[in-house]
């Protein structure tokens, strides 16, 4: 199989997956940003670690470079409006936080009030992963109400990104 065929087959294969979608928020000295993230996963049980990957094209990536903490929100199924806001708009042009209800959380991180399950993580490491940079997080504060279904990739894949991926 040549590289072009393998690449196309790989994109088809992973396009069938349905991982959860997250909204990652950041605050660096009052510069707030947030974006919808499809690349995120727990990477270790002990010590607990979670990896979120941010596109280099994204304002949230640029803000996160100056952050010691990031917040990772699971998006409730009934709030696809938040997924569309944080996935379909760019913070370069839009103040997303002016369009949703949020409050300051740990370290001043913007916490989205509609997202009842979230955690704040200390940035342990930044990893070059191609067109995305992985932020390896150590959870330092967790808020879990549970009970809600969360938005997954198949529900969000029609959102036109605010920036190219």
mmCIF file of C-alpha atoms in Angstrom:
data_model
loop_
_atom_site.group_PDB
_atom_site.id
_atom_site.type_symbol
_atom_site.label_atom_id
_atom_site.label_comp_id
_atom_site.label_asym_id
_atom_site.label_seq_id
_atom_site.Cartn_x
_atom_site.Cartn_y
_atom_site.Cartn_z
ATOM 1 C CA UNK A 1 0.000 0.000 0.000
ATOM 2 C CA UNK A 2 1.481 3.348 -0.988
ATOM 3 C CA UNK A 3 1.584 6.271 1.469
ATOM 4 C CA UNK A 4 -1.283 8.178 -0.151
ATOM 5 C CA UNK A 5 -3.588 5.157 -0.078
ATOM 6 C CA UNK A 6 -2.586 4.338 3.505
ATOM 7 C CA UNK A 7 -3.239 7.931 4.599
ATOM 8 C CA UNK A 8 -6.708 7.959 2.999
ATOM 9 C CA UNK A 9 -7.567 4.560 4.499
ATOM 10 C CA UNK A 10 -6.357 5.716 7.923
ATOM 11 C CA UNK A 11 -8.533 8.857 7.782
ATOM 12 C CA UNK A 12 -11.542 6.709 6.813
ATOM 13 C CA UNK A 13 -10.830 4.292 9.653
ATOM 14 C CA UNK A 14 -10.441 6.885 12.430
ATOM 15 C CA UNK A 15 -13.398 8.800 11.013
ATOM 16 C CA UNK A 16 -15.555 5.883 12.183
ATOM 17 C CA UNK A 17 -14.457 6.309 15.814
ATOM 18 C CA UNK A 18 -16.617 8.241 18.255
ATOM 19 C CA UNK A 19 -14.379 9.642 21.002
ATOM 20 C CA UNK A 20 -15.655 12.300 23.398
ATOM 21 C CA UNK A 21 -15.247 15.949 22.521
ATOM 22 C CA UNK A 22 -13.854 18.405 25.046
ATOM 23 C CA UNK A 23 -13.659 22.145 25.406
ATOM 24 C CA UNK A 24 -10.273 23.239 26.688
ATOM 25 C CA UNK A 25 -10.032 26.672 28.284
ATOM 26 C CA UNK A 26 -6.946 28.654 29.195
ATOM 27 C CA UNK A 27 -6.069 31.901 30.933
ATOM 28 C CA UNK A 28 -2.645 33.521 30.730
ATOM 29 C CA UNK A 29 -2.634 36.771 32.669
ATOM 30 C CA UNK A 30 -6.212 37.662 31.757
ATOM 31 C CA UNK A 31 -5.877 36.488 28.131
ATOM 32 C CA UNK A 32 -8.689 33.914 27.935
ATOM 33 C CA UNK A 33 -9.212 31.397 25.192
ATOM 34 C CA UNK A 34 -11.005 28.126 24.583
ATOM 35 C CA UNK A 35 -11.534 25.609 21.809
ATOM 36 C CA UNK A 36 -13.284 22.362 20.986
ATOM 37 C CA UNK A 37 -10.868 19.427 21.102
ATOM 38 C CA UNK A 38 -11.313 15.984 19.627
ATOM 39 C CA UNK A 39 -7.842 14.692 20.467
ATOM 40 C CA UNK A 40 -7.774 13.955 24.187
ATOM 41 C CA UNK A 41 -7.271 10.872 26.308
ATOM 42 C CA UNK A 42 -6.193 9.570 29.669
ATOM 43 C CA UNK A 43 -2.611 8.363 29.328
ATOM 44 C CA UNK A 44 -1.798 6.989 32.789
ATOM 45 C CA UNK A 45 -3.631 5.655 35.839
ATOM 46 C CA UNK A 46 -0.808 6.193 38.331
ATOM 47 C CA UNK A 47 0.191 8.897 38.286
ATOM 48 C CA UNK A 48 -3.035 10.201 36.731
ATOM 49 C CA UNK A 49 -2.339 11.937 33.423
ATOM 50 C CA UNK A 50 -4.467 13.244 30.555
ATOM 51 C CA UNK A 51 -3.290 14.429 27.136
ATOM 52 C CA UNK A 52 -5.081 17.172 25.188
ATOM 53 C CA UNK A 53 -3.836 18.129 21.753
ATOM 54 C CA UNK A 54 -4.213 21.671 20.481
ATOM 55 C CA UNK A 55 -3.807 22.731 16.857
ATOM 56 C CA UNK A 56 -0.881 25.080 16.265
ATOM 57 C CA UNK A 57 -3.316 27.238 14.220
ATOM 58 C CA UNK A 58 -5.522 27.881 17.229
ATOM 59 C CA UNK A 59 -5.447 30.902 19.547
ATOM 60 C CA UNK A 60 -5.994 28.556 22.495
ATOM 61 C CA UNK A 61 -2.696 26.870 21.649
ATOM 62 C CA UNK A 62 -0.886 30.226 21.693
ATOM 63 C CA UNK A 63 -2.460 31.199 25.023
ATOM 64 C CA UNK A 64 -1.834 27.727 26.500
ATOM 65 C CA UNK A 65 1.901 28.083 25.846
ATOM 66 C CA UNK A 66 1.953 30.606 28.724
ATOM 67 C CA UNK A 67 -0.309 28.598 31.071
ATOM 68 C CA UNK A 68 0.568 26.423 34.029
ATOM 69 C CA UNK A 69 -3.027 25.070 34.138
ATOM 70 C CA UNK A 70 -5.675 24.172 31.566
ATOM 71 C CA UNK A 71 -9.338 23.266 32.101
ATOM 72 C CA UNK A 72 -10.863 20.324 30.232
ATOM 73 C CA UNK A 73 -14.682 20.275 30.005
ATOM 74 C CA UNK A 74 -16.903 17.410 28.877
ATOM 75 C CA UNK A 75 -19.663 18.978 26.788
ATOM 76 C CA UNK A 76 -23.198 17.903 27.758
ATOM 77 C CA UNK A 77 -25.206 16.497 24.865
ATOM 78 C CA UNK A 78 -27.859 19.200 25.156
ATOM 79 C CA UNK A 79 -25.223 21.937 24.677
ATOM 80 C CA UNK A 80 -24.131 21.479 21.108
ATOM 81 C CA UNK A 81 -24.380 25.296 20.999
ATOM 82 C CA UNK A 82 -21.203 25.390 23.119
ATOM 83 C CA UNK A 83 -19.507 22.863 20.838
ATOM 84 C CA UNK A 84 -20.425 25.019 17.843
ATOM 85 C CA UNK A 85 -19.261 28.228 19.554
ATOM 86 C CA UNK A 86 -15.906 26.831 20.702
ATOM 87 C CA UNK A 87 -15.353 24.717 17.578
ATOM 88 C CA UNK A 88 -16.773 26.917 14.844
ATOM 89 C CA UNK A 89 -15.572 30.350 15.952
ATOM 90 C CA UNK A 90 -12.009 31.551 16.288
ATOM 91 C CA UNK A 91 -10.867 33.503 19.311
ATOM 92 C CA UNK A 92 -8.824 35.633 16.911
ATOM 93 C CA UNK A 93 -12.114 37.248 15.818
ATOM 94 C CA UNK A 94 -14.659 36.440 18.535
ATOM 95 C CA UNK A 95 -14.836 36.759 22.324
ATOM 96 C CA UNK A 96 -16.419 33.360 22.922
ATOM 97 C CA UNK A 97 -16.726 34.010 26.660
ATOM 98 C CA UNK A 98 -18.988 37.009 25.998
ATOM 99 C CA UNK A 99 -21.420 34.532 24.391
ATOM 100 C CA UNK A 100 -21.657 31.968 27.209
ATOM 101 C CA UNK A 101 -21.966 31.738 30.969
ATOM 102 C CA UNK A 102 -18.693 31.058 32.750
ATOM 103 C CA UNK A 103 -16.957 31.739 36.045
ATOM 104 C CA UNK A 104 -13.333 31.901 37.200
ATOM 105 C CA UNK A 105 -12.086 28.560 38.475
ATOM 106 C CA UNK A 106 -8.739 27.289 39.728
ATOM 107 C CA UNK A 107 -5.912 29.621 38.763
ATOM 108 C CA UNK A 108 -8.432 31.971 37.115
ATOM 109 C CA UNK A 109 -9.288 29.416 34.428
ATOM 110 C CA UNK A 110 -12.601 30.113 32.699
ATOM 111 C CA UNK A 111 -15.036 27.345 33.684
ATOM 112 C CA UNK A 112 -18.116 26.903 31.498
ATOM 113 C CA UNK A 113 -21.181 26.836 33.728
ATOM 114 C CA UNK A 114 -23.135 24.525 31.381
ATOM 115 C CA UNK A 115 -20.383 21.880 31.605
ATOM 116 C CA UNK A 116 -20.937 20.052 34.869
ATOM 117 C CA UNK A 117 -18.043 17.622 34.432
ATOM 118 C CA UNK A 118 -14.591 19.166 34.100
ATOM 119 C CA UNK A 119 -11.114 19.159 35.540
ATOM 120 C CA UNK A 120 -8.192 21.545 35.821
ATOM 121 C CA UNK A 121 -4.801 20.070 35.075
ATOM 122 C CA UNK A 122 -1.277 21.277 35.657
ATOM 123 C CA UNK A 123 0.760 21.232 32.448
ATOM 124 C CA UNK A 124 3.441 18.599 33.039
ATOM 125 C CA UNK A 125 4.855 18.538 29.536
ATOM 126 C CA UNK A 126 4.299 19.880 26.033
ATOM 127 C CA UNK A 127 4.880 17.426 23.194
ATOM 128 C CA UNK A 128 5.381 18.149 19.491
ATOM 129 C CA UNK A 129 2.904 15.832 17.753
ATOM 130 C CA UNK A 130 2.875 17.213 14.207
ATOM 131 C CA UNK A 131 0.239 19.833 13.420
ATOM 132 C CA UNK A 132 -0.928 19.594 17.065
ATOM 133 C CA UNK A 133 0.917 20.014 20.341
ATOM 134 C CA UNK A 134 0.086 17.661 23.178
ATOM 135 C CA UNK A 135 -0.348 19.131 26.652
ATOM 136 C CA UNK A 136 0.168 16.406 29.230
ATOM 137 C CA UNK A 137 -1.888 17.323 32.290
ATOM 138 C CA UNK A 138 -1.846 16.254 35.918
ATOM 139 C CA UNK A 139 -5.352 16.743 37.368
ATOM 140 C CA UNK A 140 -5.321 19.137 40.322
ATOM 141 C CA UNK A 141 -9.049 19.896 40.651
ATOM 142 C CA UNK A 142 -11.965 17.765 39.451
ATOM 143 C CA UNK A 143 -15.649 18.675 39.356
ATOM 144 C CA UNK A 144 -17.993 15.810 38.534
ATOM 145 C CA UNK A 145 -21.768 15.798 38.676
ATOM 146 C CA UNK A 146 -22.195 12.895 36.246
ATOM 147 C CA UNK A 147 -25.399 11.549 34.804
ATOM 148 C CA UNK A 148 -25.319 13.497 31.540
ATOM 149 C CA UNK A 149 -24.509 12.188 28.083
ATOM 150 C CA UNK A 150 -21.665 14.064 26.470
ATOM 151 C CA UNK A 151 -21.037 15.190 22.907
ATOM 152 C CA UNK A 152 -18.917 12.796 20.892
ATOM 153 C CA UNK A 153 -17.102 13.160 17.592
ATOM 154 C CA UNK A 154 -19.898 11.913 15.330
ATOM 155 C CA UNK A 155 -22.197 14.646 16.728
ATOM 156 C CA UNK A 156 -19.591 17.359 16.174
ATOM 157 C CA UNK A 157 -17.984 16.393 12.887
ATOM 158 C CA UNK A 158 -20.238 18.726 10.860
ATOM 159 C CA UNK A 159 -18.911 21.799 12.752
ATOM 160 C CA UNK A 160 -16.862 23.888 10.337
ATOM 161 C CA UNK A 161 -13.663 24.721 12.282
ATOM 162 C CA UNK A 162 -12.878 28.330 13.062
ATOM 163 C CA UNK A 163 -9.297 27.522 11.976
ATOM 164 C CA UNK A 164 -8.022 24.745 9.760
ATOM 165 C CA UNK A 165 -7.179 21.655 11.848
#
